[in-house]
Amino acid sequence: MVNVGREAMMAIGCIQAQRCHTGRCPTGVATQNWWLTRGLDPATKAHRLANYVIALRHELLALSRACGVAHPGLITADQIEILDGRLGSRPARQVFGYEPGWGLPSLSDRAEISRLMANTCTASTGPG
């Protein structure tokens, strides 16, 4: 699972004024004040957010292919390395104490995900 918050807010105009908790967001992103929200144009911002999500999906799928799996949900903690700041790295499983297979879908779900992704890739990369 990937959580996206700050990046999505920036795509629709957040300038990180750090006033979210006050209700006085100068761009209108994080407020219920009708006067401040007038600066937020949903039609324009929707396209920007959609472009961000499409690009994020594209990059996540490229990373999963680089790991040799069809979908980001199939990446294991052994395939992700955490840099230690001293030119070394360790697998995420080791850093966080994950057991092998933690967080992965069941074998049948993994097979179904792979099947669905194969059909999606075949359909989207047709002749051309």
Backbone as a chain_set.jsonl record, in Angstrom:
{"seq": "MVNVGREAMMAIGCIQAQRCHTGRCPTGVATQNWWLTRGLDPATKAHRLANYVIALRHELLALSRACGVAHPGLITADQIEILDGRLGSRPARQVFGYEPGWGLPSLSDRAEISRLMANTCTASTGPG", "coords": {"N": [[0.848, -1.165, 0.0], [0.482, 2.222, -0.75], [0.642, 5.339, 0.642], [-0.514, 8.519, -0.075], [-0.316, 11.848, 0.527], [0.792, 14.527, 1.143], [1.994, 14.999, -1.378], [-0.175, 14.863, -3.133], [-1.666, 17.008, -2.185], [0.085, 19.08, -2.819], [0.003, 18.905, -5.57], [-2.47, 20.003, -6.086], [-2.123, 22.579, -5.34], [-1.042, 23.266, -2.802], [1.178, 25.142, -0.812], [2.745, 24.599, 1.298], [2.461, 26.205, 3.623], [2.178, 25.682, 6.243], [-0.117, 26.04, 7.791], [-2.279, 24.446, 8.043], [-3.664, 23.365, 10.258], [-4.908, 25.573, 11.296], [-7.037, 26.422, 9.807], [-6.711, 28.433, 8.05], [-5.557, 28.31, 5.466], [-3.617, 29.68, 2.959], [-3.883, 29.079, 0.242], [-6.276, 27.826, -0.035], [-6.513, 25.098, 0.025], [-6.544, 23.54, 2.415], [-8.832, 24.3, 4.079], [-12.017, 25.359, 5.377], [-13.066, 27.77, 5.051], [-15.002, 29.861, 3.185], [-14.168, 32.137, 1.789], [-11.397, 31.84, 1.481], [-11.333, 29.469, 0.039], [-12.047, 30.183, -2.497], [-9.852, 30.569, -4.088], [-9.166, 28.106, -4.999], [-9.457, 26.278, -7.75], [-11.395, 23.803, -8.779], [-11.72, 22.543, -11.324], [-9.347, 23.024, -12.791], [-7.418, 22.119, -10.962], [-8.1, 19.441, -10.64], [-7.22, 18.22, -12.981], [-4.471, 18.514, -12.681], [-4.003, 16.943, -10.382], [-4.858, 14.459, -11.345], [-2.929, 14.028, -13.348], [-0.662, 13.785, -11.737], [-1.282, 11.425, -10.255], [-1.463, 9.544, -12.311], [1.188, 9.606, -13.28], [2.521, 8.748, -10.954], [1.481, 6.137, -10.691], [2.534, 5.011, -13.034], [5.307, 5.12, -12.465], [5.427, 3.487, -10.15], [4.662, 1.03, -11.238], [6.793, 0.662, -12.998], [8.891, 0.39, -11.167], [8.074, -1.983, -9.915], [8.278, -3.786, -12.036], [11.044, -3.659, -12.375], [11.792, -5.011, -10.125], [11.035, -7.484, -10.835], [8.401, -8.357, -10.666], [4.844, -8.361, -11.316], [3.193, -6.435, -10.215], [3.089, -3.715, -7.868], [2.189, -4.551, -5.323], [3.217, -7.045, -5.017], [5.854, -6.938, -4.408], [8.487, -7.882, -2.31], [9.751, -7.545, 1.087], [12.378, -8.238, 1.036], [13.26, -7.37, -1.374], [13.633, -4.704, -1.23], [15.959, -2.337, -0.333], [17.422, -0.681, 2.434], [19.205, 2.209, 2.838], [22.027, 2.945, 4.854], [23.369, 5.302, 5.32], [26.075, 5.242, 5.465], [27.317, 4.276, 3.211], [26.38, 1.704, 3.06], [23.922, -0.946, 3.004], [20.861, -2.633, 3.891], [18.473, -5.296, 3.634], [14.989, -4.429, 3.716], [13.399, -6.166, 5.181], [15.134, -7.147, 7.099], [15.898, -4.788, 8.44], [13.477, -3.875, 9.58], [12.535, -6.101, 10.873], [10.766, -7.9, 9.672], [8.984, -10.903, 8.97], [9.616, -13.519, 6.575], [7.524, -13.221, 3.756], [5.569, -11.677, 5.006], [2.952, -9.346, 4.655], [2.402, -9.942, 2.046], [0.004, -10.833, -0.484], [-2.221, -13.734, -0.476], [-1.243, -16.918, -1.946], [-3.052, -17.637, -4.001], [-4.267, -15.162, -4.503], [-2.038, -13.715, -5.352], [-1.468, -15.038, -7.744], [-3.777, -14.406, -9.174], [-3.559, -11.595, -9.304], [-1.242, -11.374, -10.859], [-2.217, -12.573, -13.204], [-4.258, -10.754, -13.938], [-2.737, -8.422, -14.312], [-1.142, -9.221, -16.44], [-3.058, -9.443, -18.446], [-3.882, -6.77, -18.563], [-1.529, -5.446, -19.353], [-1.127, -6.612, -21.859], [-3.424, -5.774, -23.227], [-3.097, -2.998, -23.189], [-0.812, -2.578, -24.602], [-1.11, -3.061, -27.279], [-1.084, -3.476, -30.925], [0.979, -1.168, -32.636]], "CA": [[0.0, 0.0, 0.0], [1.194, 3.487, -0.791], [-0.167, 6.465, 1.103], [-0.126, 9.781, -0.688], [-1.018, 12.967, 1.139], [1.45, 15.794, 0.845], [2.213, 15.152, -2.811], [-1.47, 15.158, -3.751], [-2.01, 18.379, -1.813], [0.932, 19.979, -3.6], [-0.486, 18.881, -6.95], [-3.636, 20.886, -6.234], [-1.79, 23.958, -5.028], [-0.485, 23.497, -1.469], [2.502, 25.776, -0.817], [3.331, 24.218, 2.58], [2.488, 27.371, 4.507], [2.112, 25.11, 7.587], [-1.262, 26.613, 8.497], [-3.384, 23.497, 7.862], [-4.391, 23.188, 11.515], [-5.551, 26.828, 11.706], [-8.191, 26.728, 8.954], [-6.393, 29.644, 7.285], [-4.662, 27.947, 4.372], [-3.661, 30.781, 1.997], [-4.233, 28.631, -1.104], [-7.618, 27.263, -0.017], [-6.473, 23.638, -0.027], [-6.87, 22.93, 3.709], [-9.684, 25.199, 4.853], [-13.461, 25.359, 5.1], [-13.422, 29.174, 4.913], [-15.451, 30.059, 1.793], [-13.39, 33.203, 1.155], [-10.1, 31.286, 1.104], [-11.483, 28.392, -0.948], [-12.286, 30.722, -3.847], [-8.609, 30.456, -4.846], [-8.983, 26.722, -5.409], [-10.284, 25.994, -8.921], [-11.436, 22.333, -8.902], [-11.569, 22.063, -12.705], [-7.922, 23.055, -13.123], [-6.656, 21.303, -10.018], [-8.414, 18.03, -10.878], [-6.316, 17.748, -14.038], [-3.124, 18.42, -12.109], [-3.97, 15.777, -9.498], [-4.941, 13.266, -12.196], [-1.615, 13.851, -13.964], [0.245, 13.284, -10.694], [-1.619, 10.034, -9.935], [-1.082, 8.737, -13.483], [2.653, 9.494, -13.277], [2.887, 7.911, -9.804], [1.163, 4.749, -11.053], [3.51, 4.602, -14.041], [6.578, 4.9, -11.788], [5.31, 2.311, -9.278], [4.676, -0.165, -12.089], [8.166, 0.499, -13.494], [9.673, -0.161, -10.055], [7.721, -3.389, -9.7], [8.893, -4.559, -13.128], [12.48, -3.741, -12.081], [11.932, -6.054, -9.088], [10.686, -8.772, -11.432], [7.025, -8.741, -10.371], [3.874, -7.697, -12.179], [2.412, -5.417, -9.512], [3.794, -3.265, -6.652], [1.756, -5.314, -4.157], [3.93, -8.322, -4.985], [7.245, -6.7, -4.01], [8.738, -8.366, -0.947], [10.658, -6.728, 1.893], [13.755, -8.601, 0.677], [13.6, -6.697, -2.625], [13.82, -3.282, -0.935], [17.101, -2.138, 0.551], [17.447, 0.57, 3.172], [20.568, 2.73, 2.943], [22.326, 3.293, 6.243], [24.054, 6.583, 5.4], [27.524, 5.015, 5.501], [27.614, 3.506, 2.004], [25.925, 0.329, 3.219], [22.479, -1.135, 2.93], [20.335, -3.902, 4.371], [17.098, -5.503, 3.173], [13.953, -3.87, 4.595], [12.949, -7.234, 6.084], [16.094, -7.204, 8.193], [15.853, -3.522, 9.182], [12.231, -3.735, 10.324], [12.204, -7.342, 11.553], [9.656, -8.597, 9.023], [9.14, -12.32, 8.668], [9.441, -13.762, 5.14], [6.143, -13.33, 3.287], [4.653, -10.73, 5.647], [2.424, -8.283, 3.812], [2.086, -10.405, 0.696], [-1.296, -11.5, -0.641], [-2.165, -15.202, -0.51], [-0.745, -17.457, -3.216], [-4.1, -17.549, -5.029], [-4.423, -13.75, -4.86], [-0.862, -13.33, -6.145], [-1.655, -15.588, -9.092], [-4.831, -13.609, -9.82], [-2.991, -10.276, -9.599], [-0.348, -11.555, -12.007], [-3.047, -12.82, -14.379], [-4.917, -9.501, -14.305], [-1.74, -7.485, -14.824], [-0.725, -9.695, -17.764], [-4.116, -9.062, -19.383], [-3.86, -5.326, -18.691], [-0.361, -5.063, -20.144], [-1.35, -7.055, -23.228], [-4.452, -4.924, -23.825], [-2.656, -1.607, -23.339], [0.359, -2.498, -25.486], [-1.486, -3.697, -28.549], [-0.328, -3.091, -32.109], [1.169, 0.279, -32.756]], "C": [[0.896, 1.232, 0.0], [0.229, 4.567, -0.341], [0.368, 7.74, 0.48], [-0.957, 10.879, -0.052], [-0.415, 14.274, 0.688], [1.601, 16.029, -0.654], [0.918, 15.503, -3.533], [-1.897, 16.584, -3.42], [-1.178, 19.383, -2.603], [0.476, 20.027, -5.054], [-1.681, 19.801, -7.148], [-3.381, 22.298, -5.713], [-1.239, 24.257, -3.654], [0.914, 24.108, -1.597], [3.248, 25.504, 0.492], [3.516, 25.425, 3.499], [2.433, 26.958, 5.976], [1.03, 25.78, 8.438], [-2.481, 25.696, 8.418], [-4.267, 23.418, 9.106], [-5.15, 24.44, 11.955], [-6.832, 27.116, 10.943], [-7.956, 27.958, 8.104], [-5.357, 29.365, 6.196], [-4.735, 29.031, 3.3], [-4.034, 30.364, 0.576], [-5.63, 28.033, -1.183], [-7.667, 25.751, -0.016], [-6.984, 23.022, 1.273], [-7.689, 23.886, 4.577], [-11.141, 24.978, 4.493], [-13.965, 26.793, 4.948], [-13.768, 29.464, 3.447], [-14.626, 31.118, 1.079], [-12.037, 32.672, 0.676], [-10.221, 30.202, 0.036], [-11.724, 28.915, -2.353], [-11.03, 30.665, -4.709], [-8.343, 29.057, -5.373], [-9.957, 26.401, -6.539], [-10.304, 24.485, -9.168], [-11.223, 21.824, -10.323], [-10.093, 22.0, -13.106], [-7.135, 22.096, -12.243], [-6.92, 19.814, -10.198], [-7.494, 17.45, -11.94], [-4.895, 17.582, -13.51], [-3.0, 17.191, -11.21], [-4.015, 14.485, -10.319], [-3.597, 12.994, -12.866], [-0.613, 13.291, -12.966], [-0.017, 11.798, -10.419], [-1.247, 9.112, -11.094], [0.43, 8.537, -13.523], [3.133, 8.616, -12.129], [2.638, 6.438, -10.11], [2.189, 4.206, -12.045], [4.854, 4.268, -13.378], [6.538, 3.673, -10.868], [5.327, 1.018, -10.089], [6.068, -0.411, -12.659], [9.061, -0.079, -12.402], [9.349, -1.632, -9.814], [8.307, -4.267, -10.805], [10.399, -4.713, -12.898], [12.757, -4.79, -11.002], [11.539, -7.423, -9.607], [9.29, -9.263, -11.098], [6.07, -7.885, -11.187], [3.173, -6.514, -11.534], [3.167, -4.996, -8.244], [3.406, -4.026, -5.39], [2.453, -6.65, -4.017], [5.408, -8.167, -4.636], [7.421, -7.149, -2.561], [9.703, -7.429, -0.223], [12.12, -7.078, 1.636], [14.206, -7.903, -0.604], [13.827, -5.198, -2.447], [14.997, -3.168, 0.026], [17.042, -0.755, 1.173], [18.912, 1.003, 3.296], [20.821, 3.19, 4.37], [23.074, 4.61, 6.4], [25.569, 6.465, 5.444], [27.944, 4.102, 4.351], [27.242, 2.037, 2.125], [24.41, 0.266, 3.094], [22.127, -2.51, 3.495], [18.927, -4.064, 3.825], [16.098, -4.95, 4.193], [13.465, -4.917, 5.595], [13.843, -7.292, 7.313], [16.013, -5.947, 9.067], [14.629, -3.455, 10.095], [11.782, -5.018, 11.026], [11.008, -8.078, 10.964], [9.993, -10.073, 8.847], [8.975, -12.504, 7.159], [7.96, -13.926, 4.784], [5.158, -12.379, 3.942], [4.22, -9.672, 4.647], [2.08, -8.712, 2.401], [0.684, -10.994, 0.656], [-1.117, -13.016, -0.62], [-1.66, -15.665, -1.871], [-1.788, -17.343, -4.319], [-4.319, -16.101, -5.456], [-3.242, -13.257, -5.692], [-0.991, -13.826, -7.579], [-2.699, -14.778, -9.851], [-4.329, -12.209, -10.182], [-2.09, -10.364, -10.823], [-1.138, -11.78, -13.284], [-3.7, -11.528, -14.866], [-3.926, -8.504, -14.9], [-1.247, -7.907, -16.203], [-1.759, -9.309, -18.803], [-4.129, -7.559, -19.61], [-2.718, -4.877, -19.577], [-0.545, -5.452, -21.593], [-2.352, -6.148, -23.927], [-3.934, -3.523, -24.087], [-1.447, -1.483, -24.275], [0.093, -3.206, -26.804], [-0.663, -3.179, -29.709], [-0.146, -1.581, -32.169], [2.563, 0.567, -32.803]], "O": [[1.931, 1.269, 0.666], [-0.87, 4.694, -0.879], [1.571, 7.999, 0.51], [-2.186, 10.831, -0.098], [-1.032, 15.035, -0.057], [1.361, 17.134, -1.14], [0.911, 16.339, -4.436], [-2.431, 17.289, -4.277], [-1.689, 20.425, -3.012], [0.555, 21.074, -5.697], [-1.89, 20.323, -8.243], [-4.297, 23.118, -5.649], [-0.983, 25.423, -3.354], [1.73, 23.645, -2.394], [4.278, 26.124, 0.755], [4.585, 25.633, 4.072], [2.621, 27.793, 6.86], [1.221, 26.049, 9.624], [-3.598, 26.13, 8.699], [-5.494, 23.407, 8.997], [-5.952, 24.377, 12.887], [-7.631, 27.952, 11.364], [-8.892, 28.48, 7.498], [-4.393, 30.115, 6.039], [-5.818, 29.286, 2.773], [-4.458, 31.204, -0.217], [-6.123, 27.759, -2.277], [-8.752, 25.171, -0.052], [-7.775, 22.079, 1.238], [-7.275, 24.235, 5.683], [-11.452, 24.466, 3.418], [-15.159, 27.01, 4.739], [-12.915, 29.326, 2.571], [-14.403, 31.007, -0.126], [-11.585, 33.019, -0.415], [-9.316, 30.032, -0.781], [-11.615, 28.154, -3.315], [-11.125, 30.708, -5.936], [-7.387, 28.848, -6.119], [-11.158, 26.267, -6.301], [-9.342, 23.937, -9.706], [-10.606, 20.776, -10.511], [-9.653, 21.015, -13.699], [-6.286, 21.349, -12.73], [-6.035, 19.001, -9.929], [-7.038, 16.313, -11.815], [-4.203, 16.624, -13.854], [-1.999, 16.477, -11.271], [-3.295, 13.532, -10.022], [-3.172, 11.841, -12.944], [0.192, 12.425, -13.307], [0.922, 11.004, -10.357], [-0.761, 8.004, -10.866], [0.905, 7.428, -13.772], [4.055, 7.82, -12.306], [3.482, 5.589, -9.823], [2.656, 3.075, -11.908], [5.466, 3.249, -13.695], [7.501, 2.909, -10.812], [5.934, 0.029, -9.678], [6.487, -1.562, -12.792], [9.897, -0.94, -12.676], [10.243, -2.433, -9.543], [8.779, -5.372, -10.535], [10.969, -5.765, -13.189], [13.834, -5.386, -10.973], [11.691, -8.421, -8.901], [9.009, -10.454, -11.228], [6.439, -6.821, -11.684], [2.613, -5.672, -12.236], [3.816, -5.829, -7.612], [4.217, -4.136, -4.471], [2.297, -7.324, -2.999], [6.136, -9.158, -4.573], [6.602, -6.832, -1.698], [10.385, -6.619, -0.852], [13.01, -6.3, 1.979], [15.401, -7.849, -0.891], [14.173, -4.501, -3.401], [15.026, -3.821, 1.068], [16.66, 0.218, 0.523], [19.749, 0.253, 3.798], [19.939, 3.756, 5.017], [23.384, 4.999, 7.526], [26.271, 7.476, 5.459], [28.826, 3.258, 4.509], [27.743, 1.209, 1.363], [23.721, 1.285, 3.082], [22.962, -3.412, 3.567], [18.248, -3.068, 3.575], [16.344, -5.002, 5.398], [13.152, -4.582, 6.738], [13.363, -7.464, 8.433], [16.055, -6.039, 10.294], [14.731, -3.03, 11.245], [10.753, -5.02, 11.703], [10.311, -8.8, 11.677], [11.143, -10.437, 8.606], [8.266, -11.724, 6.523], [7.237, -14.679, 5.436], [4.019, -12.273, 3.489], [5.038, -9.163, 3.881], [1.523, -7.926, 1.635], [0.223, -11.582, 1.634], [0.001, -13.519, -0.733], [-1.651, -14.896, -2.832], [-1.454, -16.992, -5.451], [-4.533, -15.832, -6.638], [-3.42, -12.475, -6.626], [-0.658, -13.106, -8.52], [-2.527, -14.494, -11.036], [-4.645, -11.698, -11.257], [-2.167, -9.524, -11.719], [-0.784, -11.247, -14.335], [-3.698, -11.239, -16.062], [-4.237, -7.821, -15.875], [-0.963, -7.056, -17.047], [-1.41, -8.897, -19.909], [-4.361, -7.109, -20.732], [-2.9, -4.029, -20.451], [-0.157, -4.695, -22.482], [-2.16, -5.79, -25.089], [-4.288, -2.913, -25.096], [-1.106, -0.376, -24.693], [0.97, -3.865, -27.363], [0.351, -2.513, -29.502], [-1.036, -0.822, -31.787], [2.95, 1.731, -32.903]]}, "num_chains": 1, "name": "protein.A"}
